[in-house]
Structures are given as C-alpha cells and as structure tokens.
Amino acid sequence: MTTETGIDAAARSIRLLTVDALEASTTGHPGMPMGMADAGAATFGEILNHDPTNPDWLNRDRFVLSAGHGAMLLYSLLHLSGYGLPLEELKRFRRIGSLTPGHPEYGHTRGVEITTGPLGAGFAAAMGM
C-alpha cells in the first residue's frame, strides 16, 4: 500500500472542488480540471516559484491557463495555495459578480496572470511574459 502525498491529496481536492462547483453552476467543462489535477497540484506545490502573500512579486513564475474553459483547475489551485480565494467563491463558479467567472480574468481574481479564452491565445501571450 502506498501513502498519499500532499500532491495526491491536493489533486483529489481539485477533483472534488471541480465536481461540486460544476454541479452547483449546472455548467462548465470538467475535462481539464479532472485530467490535469495531478499536474496542476505538482506544478503549484513543487515547481512554480510563487508567493500567495505577494502575487505581484516581480520574480515569480507565471501560470498561464491557455484553455480558459478549464478555469476550475486554476481556481482550485488558487484556493488550495492560499491566494485568498474562499470556498464560497468556488461555489459561485460562473455566476455574475463572482470571483470565479467561466474563463479566468486578469485583475478580477487574485493570482490570475492573464485573461484567457480562445484556445492557443494564452500560449502565445505567455511567450511574451
């Protein structure tokens, strides 16, 4: 038997948060958050050089979610990493006025580095960051 790591627990949490948020909103795209939960948890937990207490830190690494329709992956990561995105906002996913719109919006949600939506646009923009 293997012991669950922090990354495994975070990935499981991402999947559960995604299912709950999409069920509550009755809309959304589950594929990316469910399939990329392990990669996202490992990236935020062990690879990305970032500081949730100072999200505008000049020397931070940037996480660009090019496929914006997978926004629940990013929102779950921000919530679990301490960016101050409360669980109540995850429950309001895709609702008008929430901090968790259907596609990430720069300047709207703390920790979101770029507004994304059209597939491929985030990759091109990230090359210039």
Tab-separated table of C-alpha atoms in Angstrom, residues 2-116:
chain	number	residue	atom	x	y	z
A	2	THR	CA	1.269	3.484	-0.773
A	3	THR	CA	0.948	6.541	1.398
A	4	GLU	CA	-0.894	9.539	-0.007
A	5	THR	CA	1.359	12.547	-0.594
A	6	GLY	CA	0.442	16.202	-0.304
A	7	ILE	CA	0.293	16.340	-4.101
A	8	ASP	CA	-2.107	13.369	-4.197
A	9	ALA	CA	-4.332	14.998	-1.580
A	10	ALA	CA	-4.299	18.314	-3.452
A	11	ALA	CA	-5.177	16.581	-6.738
A	12	ARG	CA	-8.060	14.759	-5.064
A	13	SER	CA	-9.260	18.068	-3.602
A	14	ILE	CA	-9.103	19.722	-7.037
A	15	ARG	CA	-11.297	16.983	-8.482
A	16	LEU	CA	-13.816	17.220	-5.644
A	17	LEU	CA	-13.931	21.030	-5.798
A	18	THR	CA	-14.457	20.828	-9.561
A	19	VAL	CA	-17.318	18.347	-9.305
A	20	ASP	CA	-19.025	20.427	-6.610
A	21	ALA	CA	-18.597	23.735	-8.477
A	22	LEU	CA	-19.799	22.391	-11.813
A	23	GLU	CA	-22.760	20.680	-10.185
A	24	ALA	CA	-23.743	23.914	-8.422
A	25	SER	CA	-23.390	26.004	-11.579
A	26	THR	CA	-25.027	23.366	-13.815
A	27	THR	CA	-22.498	24.347	-16.492
A	28	GLY	CA	-18.779	24.196	-17.167
A	29	HIS	CA	-16.042	21.960	-18.504
A	30	PRO	CA	-14.831	19.145	-16.218
A	31	GLY	CA	-12.219	17.570	-18.515
A	32	MET	CA	-9.173	19.729	-17.866
A	33	PRO	CA	-9.579	20.169	-14.101
A	34	MET	CA	-10.187	16.451	-13.637
A	35	GLY	CA	-7.464	15.265	-16.004
A	36	MET	CA	-4.808	17.832	-15.095
A	37	ALA	CA	-5.348	17.830	-11.322
A	38	ASP	CA	-2.143	15.895	-10.599
A	39	ALA	CA	-0.017	18.032	-12.936
A	40	GLY	CA	-1.522	21.240	-11.562
A	41	ALA	CA	-1.003	20.176	-7.951
A	42	ALA	CA	2.613	19.214	-8.626
A	43	THR	CA	3.263	22.438	-10.535
A	44	PHE	CA	1.839	24.719	-7.844
A	45	GLY	CA	3.138	22.608	-4.968
A	46	GLU	CA	6.676	21.788	-6.069
A	47	ILE	CA	7.735	23.603	-9.238
A	48	LEU	CA	6.197	27.070	-9.516
A	49	ASN	CA	8.161	29.834	-7.807
A	50	HIS	CA	5.333	31.973	-6.397
A	51	ASP	CA	4.222	33.717	-3.228
A	52	PRO	CA	0.480	33.801	-2.497
A	53	THR	CA	1.051	36.609	0.023
A	54	ASN	CA	2.652	38.729	-2.718
A	55	PRO	CA	1.055	37.707	-6.040
A	56	ASP	CA	2.656	40.638	-7.898
A	57	TRP	CA	6.192	39.672	-6.856
A	58	LEU	CA	8.424	40.613	-9.798
A	59	ASN	CA	10.474	37.383	-9.871
A	60	ARG	CA	7.544	34.963	-9.676
A	61	ASP	CA	6.880	32.270	-12.237
A	62	ARG	CA	3.658	32.802	-14.170
A	63	PHE	CA	0.987	30.131	-14.551
A	64	VAL	CA	-0.971	30.702	-17.752
A	65	LEU	CA	-4.034	28.542	-18.289
A	66	SER	CA	-4.274	28.863	-22.057
A	67	ALA	CA	-7.501	26.871	-22.317
A	68	GLY	CA	-9.594	29.231	-20.211
A	69	HIS	CA	-12.610	26.928	-20.189
A	70	GLY	CA	-10.676	24.752	-17.707
A	71	ALA	CA	-10.822	27.600	-15.191
A	72	MET	CA	-11.821	25.411	-12.237
A	73	LEU	CA	-8.319	23.917	-12.309
A	74	LEU	CA	-6.806	27.355	-11.752
A	75	TYR	CA	-9.423	28.469	-9.221
A	76	SER	CA	-8.956	25.276	-7.206
A	77	LEU	CA	-5.178	25.743	-7.243
A	78	LEU	CA	-5.503	29.363	-6.121
A	79	HIS	CA	-7.883	28.333	-3.332
A	80	LEU	CA	-5.649	25.499	-2.106
A	81	SER	CA	-2.429	27.531	-2.409
A	82	GLY	CA	-3.535	30.372	-0.168
A	83	TYR	CA	-4.333	33.144	-2.650
A	84	GLY	CA	-7.341	34.158	-0.591
A	85	LEU	CA	-9.972	32.716	-2.921
A	86	PRO	CA	-12.617	31.496	-0.469
A	87	LEU	CA	-14.597	28.298	-0.862
A	88	GLU	CA	-17.766	30.394	-1.114
A	89	GLU	CA	-16.456	31.873	-4.386
A	90	LEU	CA	-15.762	28.421	-5.815
A	91	LYS	CA	-19.382	27.596	-5.063
A	92	ARG	CA	-20.368	30.682	-7.102
A	93	PHE	CA	-18.452	29.497	-10.200
A	94	ARG	CA	-19.711	31.103	-13.437
A	95	ARG	CA	-22.190	33.357	-11.631
A	96	ILE	CA	-22.424	37.066	-12.377
A	97	GLY	CA	-20.419	39.066	-9.860
A	98	SER	CA	-18.373	36.122	-8.582
A	99	LEU	CA	-14.586	35.996	-8.422
A	100	THR	CA	-14.765	32.780	-10.452
A	101	PRO	CA	-16.046	33.607	-13.947
A	102	GLY	CA	-16.211	30.917	-16.638
A	103	HIS	CA	-12.835	32.000	-18.033
A	104	PRO	CA	-10.040	33.500	-15.887
A	105	GLU	CA	-9.870	37.306	-15.995
A	106	TYR	CA	-6.701	39.232	-15.162
A	107	GLY	CA	-7.288	41.873	-12.486
A	108	HIS	CA	-10.535	40.262	-11.371
A	109	THR	CA	-9.290	37.295	-9.335
A	110	ARG	CA	-6.129	37.452	-7.239
A	111	GLY	CA	-3.426	35.189	-8.706
A	112	VAL	CA	-4.775	35.114	-12.270
A	113	GLU	CA	-1.900	36.194	-14.528
A	114	ILE	CA	-3.771	36.687	-17.815
A	115	THR	CA	-7.277	36.689	-19.255
A	116	THR	CA	-7.697	33.586	-21.406
